[in-house]
Short mmCIF file of C-alpha atoms in Angstrom, two decimals:
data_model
loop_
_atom_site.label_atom_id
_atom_site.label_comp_id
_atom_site.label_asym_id
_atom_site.label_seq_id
_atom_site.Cartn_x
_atom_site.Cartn_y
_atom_site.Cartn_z
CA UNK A 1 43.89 -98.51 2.58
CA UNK A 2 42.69 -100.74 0.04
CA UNK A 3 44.87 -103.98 0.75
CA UNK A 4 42.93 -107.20 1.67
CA UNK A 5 45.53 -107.23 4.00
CA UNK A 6 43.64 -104.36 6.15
CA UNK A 7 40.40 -105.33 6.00
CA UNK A 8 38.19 -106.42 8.78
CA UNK A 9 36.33 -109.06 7.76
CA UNK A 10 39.39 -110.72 5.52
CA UNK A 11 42.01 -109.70 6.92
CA UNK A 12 44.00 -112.14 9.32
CA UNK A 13 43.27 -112.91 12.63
CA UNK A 14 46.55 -111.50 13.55
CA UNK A 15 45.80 -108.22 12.24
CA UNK A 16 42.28 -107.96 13.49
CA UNK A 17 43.38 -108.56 17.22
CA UNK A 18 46.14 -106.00 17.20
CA UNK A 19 45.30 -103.49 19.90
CA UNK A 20 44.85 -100.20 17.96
CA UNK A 21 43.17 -98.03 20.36
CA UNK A 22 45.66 -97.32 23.60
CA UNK A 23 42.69 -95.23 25.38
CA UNK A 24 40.37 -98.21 25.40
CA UNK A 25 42.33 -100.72 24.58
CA UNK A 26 39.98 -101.87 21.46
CA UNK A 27 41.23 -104.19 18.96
CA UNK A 28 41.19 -103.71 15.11
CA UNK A 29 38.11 -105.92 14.58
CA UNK A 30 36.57 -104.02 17.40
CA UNK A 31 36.66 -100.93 16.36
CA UNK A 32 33.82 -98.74 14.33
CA UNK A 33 36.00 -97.20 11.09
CA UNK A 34 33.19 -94.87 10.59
CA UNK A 35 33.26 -93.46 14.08
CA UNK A 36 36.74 -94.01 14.69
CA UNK A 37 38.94 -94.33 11.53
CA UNK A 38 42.71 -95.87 11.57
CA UNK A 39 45.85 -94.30 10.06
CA UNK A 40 48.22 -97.23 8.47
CA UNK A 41 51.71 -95.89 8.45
CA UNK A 42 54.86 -97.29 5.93
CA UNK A 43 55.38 -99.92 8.54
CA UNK A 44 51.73 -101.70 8.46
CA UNK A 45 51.33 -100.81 12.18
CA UNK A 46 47.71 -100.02 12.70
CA UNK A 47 46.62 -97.26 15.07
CA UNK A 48 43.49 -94.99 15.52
CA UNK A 49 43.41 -91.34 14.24
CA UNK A 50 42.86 -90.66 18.15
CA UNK A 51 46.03 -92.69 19.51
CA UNK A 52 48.03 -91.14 16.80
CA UNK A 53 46.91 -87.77 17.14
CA UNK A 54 47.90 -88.25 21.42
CA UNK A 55 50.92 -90.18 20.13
CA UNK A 56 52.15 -87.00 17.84
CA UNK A 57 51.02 -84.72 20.61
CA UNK A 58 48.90 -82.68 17.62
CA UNK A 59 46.85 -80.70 20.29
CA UNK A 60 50.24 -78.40 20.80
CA UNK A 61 50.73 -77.69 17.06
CA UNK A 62 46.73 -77.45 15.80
CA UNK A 63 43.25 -76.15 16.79
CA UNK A 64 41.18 -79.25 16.68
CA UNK A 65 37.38 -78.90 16.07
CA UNK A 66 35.47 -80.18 18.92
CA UNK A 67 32.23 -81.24 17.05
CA UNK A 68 33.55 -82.48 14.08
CA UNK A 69 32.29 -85.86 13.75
CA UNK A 70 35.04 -89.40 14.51
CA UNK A 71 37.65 -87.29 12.25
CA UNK A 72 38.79 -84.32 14.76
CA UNK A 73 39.45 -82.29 12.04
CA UNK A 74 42.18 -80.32 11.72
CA UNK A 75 41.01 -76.46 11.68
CA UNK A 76 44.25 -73.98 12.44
CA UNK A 77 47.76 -73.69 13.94
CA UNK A 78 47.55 -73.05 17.29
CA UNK A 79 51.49 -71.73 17.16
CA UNK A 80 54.17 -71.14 13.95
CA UNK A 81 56.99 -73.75 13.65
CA UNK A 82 59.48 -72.49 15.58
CA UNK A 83 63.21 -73.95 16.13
CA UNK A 84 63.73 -76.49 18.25
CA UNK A 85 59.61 -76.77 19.33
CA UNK A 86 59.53 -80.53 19.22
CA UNK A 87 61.02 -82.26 21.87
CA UNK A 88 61.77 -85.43 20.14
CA UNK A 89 61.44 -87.05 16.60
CA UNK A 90 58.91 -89.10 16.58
CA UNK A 91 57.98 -92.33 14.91
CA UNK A 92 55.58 -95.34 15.23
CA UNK A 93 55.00 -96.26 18.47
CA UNK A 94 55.09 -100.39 17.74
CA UNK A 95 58.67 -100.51 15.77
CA UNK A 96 59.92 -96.96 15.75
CA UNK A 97 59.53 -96.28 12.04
CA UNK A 98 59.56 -92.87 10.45
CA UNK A 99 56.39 -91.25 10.08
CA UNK A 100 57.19 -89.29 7.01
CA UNK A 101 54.67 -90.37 4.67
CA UNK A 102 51.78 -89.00 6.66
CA UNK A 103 50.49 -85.81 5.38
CA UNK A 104 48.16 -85.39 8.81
CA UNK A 105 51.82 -85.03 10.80
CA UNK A 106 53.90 -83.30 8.00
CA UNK A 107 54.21 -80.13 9.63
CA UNK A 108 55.50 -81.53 12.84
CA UNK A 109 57.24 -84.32 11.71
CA UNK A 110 59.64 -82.21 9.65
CA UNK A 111 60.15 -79.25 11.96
CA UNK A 112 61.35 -82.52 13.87
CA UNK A 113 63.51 -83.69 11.11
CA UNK A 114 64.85 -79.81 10.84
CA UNK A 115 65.84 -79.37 14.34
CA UNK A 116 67.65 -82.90 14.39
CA UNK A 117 70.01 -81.81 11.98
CA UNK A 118 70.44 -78.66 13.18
CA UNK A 119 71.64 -80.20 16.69
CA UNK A 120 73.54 -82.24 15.41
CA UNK A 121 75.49 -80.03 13.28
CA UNK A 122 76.06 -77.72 16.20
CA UNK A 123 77.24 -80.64 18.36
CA UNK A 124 80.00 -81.45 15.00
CA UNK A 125 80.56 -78.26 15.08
CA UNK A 126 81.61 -77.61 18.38
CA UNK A 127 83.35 -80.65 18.22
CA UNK A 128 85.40 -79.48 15.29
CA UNK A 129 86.43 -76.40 16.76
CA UNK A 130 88.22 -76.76 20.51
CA UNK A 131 90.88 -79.12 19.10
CA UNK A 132 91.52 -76.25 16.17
CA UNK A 133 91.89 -73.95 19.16
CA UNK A 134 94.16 -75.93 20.99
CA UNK A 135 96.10 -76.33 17.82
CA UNK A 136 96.41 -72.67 17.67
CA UNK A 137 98.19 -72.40 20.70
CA UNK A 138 100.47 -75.24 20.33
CA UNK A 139 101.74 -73.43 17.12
CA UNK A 140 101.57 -69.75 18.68
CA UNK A 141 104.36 -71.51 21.15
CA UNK A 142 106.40 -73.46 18.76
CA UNK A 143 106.86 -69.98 16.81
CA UNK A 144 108.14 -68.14 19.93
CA UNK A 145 110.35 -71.18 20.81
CA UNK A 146 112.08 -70.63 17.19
CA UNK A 147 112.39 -67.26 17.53
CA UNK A 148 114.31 -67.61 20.78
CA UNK A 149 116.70 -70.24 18.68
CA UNK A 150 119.74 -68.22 17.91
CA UNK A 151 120.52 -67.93 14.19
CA UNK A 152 123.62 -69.60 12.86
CA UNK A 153 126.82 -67.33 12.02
CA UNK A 154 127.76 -69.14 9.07
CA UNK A 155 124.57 -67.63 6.38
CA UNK A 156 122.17 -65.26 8.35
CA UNK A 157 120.17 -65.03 5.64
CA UNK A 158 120.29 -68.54 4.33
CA UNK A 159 120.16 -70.95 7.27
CA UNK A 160 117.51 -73.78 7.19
CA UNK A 161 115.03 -71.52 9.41
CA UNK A 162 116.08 -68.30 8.30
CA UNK A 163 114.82 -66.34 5.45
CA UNK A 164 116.23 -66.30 1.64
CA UNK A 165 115.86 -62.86 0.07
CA UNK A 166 116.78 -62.20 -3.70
CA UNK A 167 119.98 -60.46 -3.98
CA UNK A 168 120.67 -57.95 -6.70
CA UNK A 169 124.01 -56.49 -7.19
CA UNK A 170 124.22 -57.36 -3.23
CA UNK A 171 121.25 -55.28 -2.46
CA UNK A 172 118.01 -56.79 -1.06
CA UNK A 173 114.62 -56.85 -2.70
CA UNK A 174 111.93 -55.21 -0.85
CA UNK A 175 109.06 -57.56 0.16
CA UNK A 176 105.62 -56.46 -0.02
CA UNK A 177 102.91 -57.96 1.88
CA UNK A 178 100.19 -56.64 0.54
CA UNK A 179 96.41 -58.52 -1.43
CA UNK A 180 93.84 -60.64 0.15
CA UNK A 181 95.18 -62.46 3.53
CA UNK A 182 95.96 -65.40 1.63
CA UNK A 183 98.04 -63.79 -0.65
CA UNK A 184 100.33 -62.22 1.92
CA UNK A 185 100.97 -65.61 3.53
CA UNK A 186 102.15 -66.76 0.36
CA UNK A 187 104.31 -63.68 -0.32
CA UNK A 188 105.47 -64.19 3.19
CA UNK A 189 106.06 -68.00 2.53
CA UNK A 190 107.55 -67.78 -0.96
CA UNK A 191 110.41 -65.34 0.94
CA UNK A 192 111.48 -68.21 3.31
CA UNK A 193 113.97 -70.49 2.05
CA UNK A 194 112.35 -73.44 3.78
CA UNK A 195 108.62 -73.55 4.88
CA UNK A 196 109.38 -76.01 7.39
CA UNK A 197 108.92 -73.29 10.16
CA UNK A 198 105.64 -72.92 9.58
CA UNK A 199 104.51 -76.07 8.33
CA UNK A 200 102.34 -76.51 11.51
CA UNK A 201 100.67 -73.38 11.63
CA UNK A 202 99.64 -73.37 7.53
CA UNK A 203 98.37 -77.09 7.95
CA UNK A 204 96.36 -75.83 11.11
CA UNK A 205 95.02 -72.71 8.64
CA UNK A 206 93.97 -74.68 6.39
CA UNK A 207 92.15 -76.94 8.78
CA UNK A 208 90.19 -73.32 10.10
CA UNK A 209 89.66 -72.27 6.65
CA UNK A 210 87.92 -75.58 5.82
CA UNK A 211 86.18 -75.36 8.77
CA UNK A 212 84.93 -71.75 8.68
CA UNK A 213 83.42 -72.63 5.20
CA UNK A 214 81.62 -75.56 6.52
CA UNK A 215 80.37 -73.72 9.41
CA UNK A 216 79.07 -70.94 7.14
CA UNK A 217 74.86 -70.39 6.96
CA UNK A 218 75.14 -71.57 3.40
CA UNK A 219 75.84 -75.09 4.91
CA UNK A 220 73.47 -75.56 7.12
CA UNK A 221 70.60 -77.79 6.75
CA UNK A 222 68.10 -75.30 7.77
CA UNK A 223 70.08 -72.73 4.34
CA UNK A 224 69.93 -76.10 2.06
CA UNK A 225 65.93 -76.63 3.32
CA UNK A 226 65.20 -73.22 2.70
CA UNK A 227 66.67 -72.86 -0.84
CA UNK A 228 64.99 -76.11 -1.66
CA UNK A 229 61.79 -75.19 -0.69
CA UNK A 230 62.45 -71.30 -2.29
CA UNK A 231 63.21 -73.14 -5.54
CA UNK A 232 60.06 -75.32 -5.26
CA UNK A 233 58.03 -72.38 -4.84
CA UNK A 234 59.22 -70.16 -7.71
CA UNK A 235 58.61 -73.33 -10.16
CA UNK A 236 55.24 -72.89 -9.02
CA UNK A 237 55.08 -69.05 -9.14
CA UNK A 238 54.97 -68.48 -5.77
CA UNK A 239 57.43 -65.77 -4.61
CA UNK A 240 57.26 -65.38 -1.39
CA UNK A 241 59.99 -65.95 1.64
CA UNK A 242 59.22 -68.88 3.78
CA UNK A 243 61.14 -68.69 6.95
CA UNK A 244 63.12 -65.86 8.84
CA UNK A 245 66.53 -67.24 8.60
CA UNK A 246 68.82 -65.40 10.42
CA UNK A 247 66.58 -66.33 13.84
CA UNK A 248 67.15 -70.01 12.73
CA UNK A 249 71.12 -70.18 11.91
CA UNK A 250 74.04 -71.08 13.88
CA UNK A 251 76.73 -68.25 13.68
CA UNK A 252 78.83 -68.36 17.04
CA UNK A 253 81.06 -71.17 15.18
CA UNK A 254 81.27 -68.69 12.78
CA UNK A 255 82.71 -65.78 15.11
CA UNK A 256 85.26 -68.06 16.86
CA UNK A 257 86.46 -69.92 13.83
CA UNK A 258 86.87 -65.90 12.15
CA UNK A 259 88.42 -64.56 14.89
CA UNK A 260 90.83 -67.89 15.11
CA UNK A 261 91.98 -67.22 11.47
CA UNK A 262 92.60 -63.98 12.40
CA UNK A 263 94.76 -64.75 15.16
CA UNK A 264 96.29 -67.77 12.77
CA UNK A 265 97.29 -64.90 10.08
CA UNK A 266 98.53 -62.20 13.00
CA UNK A 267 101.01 -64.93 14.16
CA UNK A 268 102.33 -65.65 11.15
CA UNK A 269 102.60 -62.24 9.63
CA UNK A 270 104.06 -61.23 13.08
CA UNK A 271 106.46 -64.27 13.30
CA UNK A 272 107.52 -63.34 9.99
CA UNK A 273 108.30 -59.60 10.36
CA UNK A 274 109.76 -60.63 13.67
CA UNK A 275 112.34 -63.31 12.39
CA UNK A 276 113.28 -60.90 9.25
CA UNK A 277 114.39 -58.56 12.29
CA UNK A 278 116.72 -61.14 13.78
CA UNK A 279 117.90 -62.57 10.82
CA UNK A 280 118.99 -59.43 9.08
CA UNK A 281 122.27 -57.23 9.74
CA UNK A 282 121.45 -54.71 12.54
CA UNK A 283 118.08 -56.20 13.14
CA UNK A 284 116.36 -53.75 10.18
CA UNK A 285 113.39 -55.26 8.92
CA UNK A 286 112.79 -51.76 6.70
CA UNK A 287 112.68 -54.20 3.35
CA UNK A 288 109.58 -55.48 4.36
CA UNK A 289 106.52 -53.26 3.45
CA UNK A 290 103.51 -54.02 4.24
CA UNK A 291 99.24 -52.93 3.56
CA UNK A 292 96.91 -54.61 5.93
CA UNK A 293 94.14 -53.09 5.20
CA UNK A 294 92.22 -55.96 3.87
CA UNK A 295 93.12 -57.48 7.53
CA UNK A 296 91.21 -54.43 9.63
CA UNK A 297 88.53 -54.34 7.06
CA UNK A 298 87.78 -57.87 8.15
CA UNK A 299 88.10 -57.30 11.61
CA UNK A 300 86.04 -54.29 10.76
CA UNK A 301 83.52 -56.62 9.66
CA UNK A 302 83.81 -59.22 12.68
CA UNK A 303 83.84 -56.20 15.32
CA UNK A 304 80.13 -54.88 13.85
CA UNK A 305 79.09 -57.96 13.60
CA UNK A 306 79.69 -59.12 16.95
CA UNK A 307 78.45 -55.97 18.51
CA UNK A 308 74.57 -56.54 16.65
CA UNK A 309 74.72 -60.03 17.68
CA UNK A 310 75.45 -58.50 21.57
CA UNK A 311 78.96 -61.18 21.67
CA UNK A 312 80.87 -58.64 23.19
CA UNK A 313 84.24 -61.29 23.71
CA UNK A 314 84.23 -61.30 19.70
CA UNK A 315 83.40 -57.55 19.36
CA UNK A 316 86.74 -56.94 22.22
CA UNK A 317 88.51 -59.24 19.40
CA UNK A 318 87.76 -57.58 16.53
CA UNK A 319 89.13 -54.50 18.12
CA UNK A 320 92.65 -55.91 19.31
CA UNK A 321 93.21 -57.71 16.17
CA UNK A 322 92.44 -53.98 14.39
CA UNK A 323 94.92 -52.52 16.07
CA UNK A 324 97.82 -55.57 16.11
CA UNK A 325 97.55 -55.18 12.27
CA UNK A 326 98.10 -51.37 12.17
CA UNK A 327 100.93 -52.26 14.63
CA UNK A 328 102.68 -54.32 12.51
CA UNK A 329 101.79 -51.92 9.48
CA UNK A 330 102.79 -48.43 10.95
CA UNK A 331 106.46 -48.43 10.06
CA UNK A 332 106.24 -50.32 7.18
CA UNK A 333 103.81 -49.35 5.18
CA UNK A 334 103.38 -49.69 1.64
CA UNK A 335 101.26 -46.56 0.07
CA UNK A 336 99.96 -45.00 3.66
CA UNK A 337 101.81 -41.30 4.52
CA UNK A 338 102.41 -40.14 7.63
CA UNK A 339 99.57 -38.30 8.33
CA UNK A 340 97.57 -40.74 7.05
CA UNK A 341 99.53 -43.64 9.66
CA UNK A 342 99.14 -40.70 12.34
CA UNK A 343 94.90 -41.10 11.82
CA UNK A 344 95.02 -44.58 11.79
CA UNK A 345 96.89 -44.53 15.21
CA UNK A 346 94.50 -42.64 16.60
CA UNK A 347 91.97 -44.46 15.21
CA UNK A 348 93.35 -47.61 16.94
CA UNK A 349 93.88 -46.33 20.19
CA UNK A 350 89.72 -45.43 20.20
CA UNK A 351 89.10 -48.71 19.34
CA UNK A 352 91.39 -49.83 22.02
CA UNK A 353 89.51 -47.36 24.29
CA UNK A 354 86.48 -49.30 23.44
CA UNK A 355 87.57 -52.50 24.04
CA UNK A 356 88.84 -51.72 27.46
CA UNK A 357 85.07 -50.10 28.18
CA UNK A 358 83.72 -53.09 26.69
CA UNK A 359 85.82 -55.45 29.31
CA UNK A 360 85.00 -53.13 32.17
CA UNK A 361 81.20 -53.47 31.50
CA UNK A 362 81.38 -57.09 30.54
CA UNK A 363 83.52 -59.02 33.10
CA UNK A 364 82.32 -62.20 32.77
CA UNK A 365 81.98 -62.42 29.39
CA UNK A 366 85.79 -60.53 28.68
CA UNK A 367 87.46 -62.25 31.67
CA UNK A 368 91.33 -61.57 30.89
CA UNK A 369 90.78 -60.02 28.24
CA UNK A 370 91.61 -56.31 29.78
CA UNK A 371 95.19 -57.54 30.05
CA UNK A 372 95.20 -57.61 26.04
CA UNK A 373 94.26 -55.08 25.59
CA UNK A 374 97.00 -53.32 27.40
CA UNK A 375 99.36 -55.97 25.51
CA UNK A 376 98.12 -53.83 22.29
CA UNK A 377 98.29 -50.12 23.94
CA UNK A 378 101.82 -50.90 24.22
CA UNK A 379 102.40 -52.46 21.17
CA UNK A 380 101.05 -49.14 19.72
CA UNK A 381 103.03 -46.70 21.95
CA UNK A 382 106.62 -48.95 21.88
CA UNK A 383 106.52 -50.11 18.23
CA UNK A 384 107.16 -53.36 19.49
CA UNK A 385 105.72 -56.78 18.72
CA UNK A 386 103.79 -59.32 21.17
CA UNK A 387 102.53 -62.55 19.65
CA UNK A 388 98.67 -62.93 21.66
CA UNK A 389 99.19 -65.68 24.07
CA UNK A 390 95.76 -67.46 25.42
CA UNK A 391 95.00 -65.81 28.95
CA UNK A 392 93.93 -68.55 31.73
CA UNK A 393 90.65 -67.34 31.26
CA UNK A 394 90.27 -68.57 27.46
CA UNK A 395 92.20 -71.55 28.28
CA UNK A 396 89.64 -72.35 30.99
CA UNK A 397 86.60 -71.80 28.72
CA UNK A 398 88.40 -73.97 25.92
CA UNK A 399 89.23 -76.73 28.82
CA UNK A 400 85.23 -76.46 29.59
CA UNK A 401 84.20 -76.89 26.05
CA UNK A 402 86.48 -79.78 25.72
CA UNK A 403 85.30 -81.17 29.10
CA UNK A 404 81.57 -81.21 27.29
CA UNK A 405 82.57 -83.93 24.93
CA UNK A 406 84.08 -86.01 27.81
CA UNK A 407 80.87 -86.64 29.47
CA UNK A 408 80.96 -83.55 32.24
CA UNK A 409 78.88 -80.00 31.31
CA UNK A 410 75.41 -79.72 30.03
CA UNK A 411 73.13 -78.48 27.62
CA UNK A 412 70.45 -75.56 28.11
CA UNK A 413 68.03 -73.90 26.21
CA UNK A 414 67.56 -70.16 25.68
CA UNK A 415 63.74 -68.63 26.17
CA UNK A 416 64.22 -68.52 22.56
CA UNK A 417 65.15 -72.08 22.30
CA UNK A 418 68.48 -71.95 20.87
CA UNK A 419 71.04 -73.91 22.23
CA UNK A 420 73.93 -73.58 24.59
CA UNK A 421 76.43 -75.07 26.67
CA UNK A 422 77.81 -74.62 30.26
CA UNK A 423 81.21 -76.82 30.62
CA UNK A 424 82.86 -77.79 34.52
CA UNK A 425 80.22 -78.85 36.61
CA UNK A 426 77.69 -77.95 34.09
CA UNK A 427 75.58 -75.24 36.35
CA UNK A 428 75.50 -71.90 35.03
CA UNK A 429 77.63 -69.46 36.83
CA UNK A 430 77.26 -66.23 34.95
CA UNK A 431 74.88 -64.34 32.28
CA UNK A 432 75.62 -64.00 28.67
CA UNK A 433 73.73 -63.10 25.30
CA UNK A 434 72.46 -65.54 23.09
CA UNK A 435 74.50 -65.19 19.72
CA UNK A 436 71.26 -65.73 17.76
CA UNK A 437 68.52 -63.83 19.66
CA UNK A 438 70.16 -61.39 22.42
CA UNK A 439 68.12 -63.56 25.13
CA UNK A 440 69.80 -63.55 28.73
CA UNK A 441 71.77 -67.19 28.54
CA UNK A 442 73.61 -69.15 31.37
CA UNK A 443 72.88 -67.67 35.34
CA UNK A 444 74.27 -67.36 38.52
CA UNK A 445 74.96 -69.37 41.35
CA UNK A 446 74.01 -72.09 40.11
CA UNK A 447 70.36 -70.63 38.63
CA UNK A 448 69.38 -70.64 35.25
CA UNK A 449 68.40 -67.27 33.96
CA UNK A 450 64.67 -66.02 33.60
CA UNK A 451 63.45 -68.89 30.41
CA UNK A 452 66.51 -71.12 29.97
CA UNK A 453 65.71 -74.55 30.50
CA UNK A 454 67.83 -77.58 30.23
CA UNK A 455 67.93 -79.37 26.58
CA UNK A 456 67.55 -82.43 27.25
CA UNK A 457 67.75 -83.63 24.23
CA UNK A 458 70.86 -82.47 23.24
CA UNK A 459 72.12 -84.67 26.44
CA UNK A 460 71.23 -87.60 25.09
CA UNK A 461 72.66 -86.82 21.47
CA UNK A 462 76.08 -86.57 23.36
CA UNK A 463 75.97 -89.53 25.31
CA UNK A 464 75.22 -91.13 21.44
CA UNK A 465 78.66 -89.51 20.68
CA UNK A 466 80.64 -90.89 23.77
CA UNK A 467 79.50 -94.25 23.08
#
């Protein structure tokens, strides 16, 4: 710096006996620039290159040359920037100013700013989600509790909660759910005469719909860096990738907001098929055809997923959800023959298979989940219709989760250093897989696994929250 301001023969007295060196305790007039030069952050706080350098902790990131003169230049990276490698964001030491403008402490300074946001979007995020869950089931109930209502004799088909059908010459049109998922809840909704029955559950849809898209990669700071920085680079004819993304981004948000619209669409569909039943004379619902196929291709989709990411309570989902949806499909289907249906049942009960080996070989991580899946063997076998109901054990993990944000549970690191959290008393009980990295997660009896440590950081950004 230039300024007058800085100097150390004009500058004030003030400034000339502020304590810049916090190994010997030197002032600014006493201090040799020559030998030991002094970096002048955005803030006008003076400090040494050597308090600085101990401040930023710069020996962890960089190989520092040992006989390079008073500047300690700066001669290789000791390690790459990794997620969630810097412990805290750090700033000036006299008034807590960012440090941005400092090219010497770029690298760390913004793999701090990177990590921030990341934690804090994964604390939203988590945040977002148990009250959509607890939504879900609130709904789920409401539906059953209607569909124990008996209809009213006067207009079966025309009551306030009952469905309105299109009469030709007497004769009912034939309903066909069938598109995209969001086009067979409005074929579904467009039949009903009222939509107050499900007013609850599409509001609560929408909600998961908003929230899977926010929760997407594509949304997260570390995706909106990255396509900065790869725009920045092809301007300047550089083509190369910068980061390995996928072992940076959040995606167990993701999996349990997909697998909640799942169940969100299965209860509805369901409700609806199950309502025509009652509704109708003789309890046919045969004007109602239906192709899911779009459904299990999803599930498809969640089920592989889940099984590279080693989440095998998502990958058990997938599977049950495959099979509801053929369920519901089997005798009502609009363009599949019988053999073809025949296949598909088979097909179901493998997956079914699976999902029950899965359970077996994953207690912990499946707990009640077996009971499901015998929930959808029958379904399959008796042609009959069961609307998923949360098991004690979900309930308990959502009541956990919950329990975070109230000031109980805690925070750990994988040996990967992604994030996780253990709800009740906060002291991991049993072993899981890290959704971004496969790494052993939580413990037992009260023991971390082999490299998780406790984050806390993330402890302190949720006592920020609480207050």
């Amino acid at each position: 710096m230039r300024e007058p301001r800085y100097c150390q023969k004009c500058a004030d007295k003030s400034v000339k006996d502020t304590m810049v060196d916090y190994i010997m305790g030197s002032t600014y007039s006493e201090i040799d620039l020559d030998d030991n030069p002094c970096i002048i952050p955005s803030c006008g706080h003076i400090l040494t290159l050597e308090s600085m350098d101990g401040h930023m902790d710069i020996a962890k990131y960089y190989i520092v040359s040992e006989n390079a003169g008073g500047e300690n230049p700066l001669i290789g990276l000791k390690s790459s920037s990794v997620p969630f490698s810097t412990s805290d964001l750090k700033n000036c030491p006299m008034c807590r100013s960012p440090l941005r403008n400092i090219n010497r402490y770029g690298r760390i300074v913004r793999r701090a700013w990177i990590d921030e946001a990341t934690k804090k979007f994964i604390v939203w995020a988590n945040a977002q989600f148990v009250p959509l869950a607890s939504r879900m089931e609130e709904a789920e109930a409401k539906l059953r509790e209607l569909i124990t209502e008996k209809p009213t004799s006067k207009s079966p088909l025309l009551g306030n909660t009952g469905l309105s059908f299109a009469l030709d010459n007497l004769t009912l049109k034939r309903i066909e759910i069938i598109g995209s998922r969001d086009h067979q809840i409005k074929t579904a909704l467009k039949a009903c005469s009222s939509n107050a029955r499900y007013k609850d559950i599409l509001l609560l849809r929408r909600d998961i719909k908003r929230f899977l898209k926010a929760v997407d990669e594509a949304e997260q700071p570390i995706s909106r860096i990255h396509d900065l920085v790869q725009d920045a680079r092809r301007h300047r004819g550089i083509y190369t990738e910068v980061i390995d993304l996928p072992s940076v981004l959040q995606v167990n948000n993701r999996l349990l907001a997909t697998v909640l619209l799942l169940r969100c669409d299965y209860a509805i569909i369901s409700d609806f098929i199950t309502h025509n039943c009652d509704m109708a004379s003789g309890g046919n619902a045969g004007d109602i055809c239906l192709n899911l196929g779009t459904n299990r291709e999803d599930c498809e989709n969640l089920t592989q997923e889940s099984h590279s990411r080693q989440q095998p309570a998502h990958e058990v989902e997938g599977l049950l959800y495959w099979a509801r949806f053929l369920a519901l499909e089997r005798n009502r289907s609009v363009s599949l023959s019988d053999a073809e249906t025949t296949k598909l049942v088979d097909r179901a009960r493998d997956r079914l298979h699976l999902a029950r080996a899965i359970c077996t070989a994953n207690p912990g991580q499946t707990a009640g989940m077996l009971e499901e899946v015998s929930t959808a063997e029958r379904m399959l076998r008796d042609s009959t219709f069961y609307a998923p109901v949360t098991n004690e054990e979900k309930a308990a993990v959502f009541a956990a989760m919950a329990q975070t944000f109230q000031g109980t549970g805690h925070w750990y690191y994988c040996a990967n250093g992604h994030p996780f959290t253990v709800g009740e008393c906060g002291m991991p009980m049993q072993r899981a897989r890290c959704p971004q990295c496969g790494a052993a997660v939580g413990g037992a009896d009260h023991q971390p696994a082999e490299g998780v440590r406790r984050a806390a950081d993330f402890e302190a950004e949720f006592g920020m929250r609480r207050q």
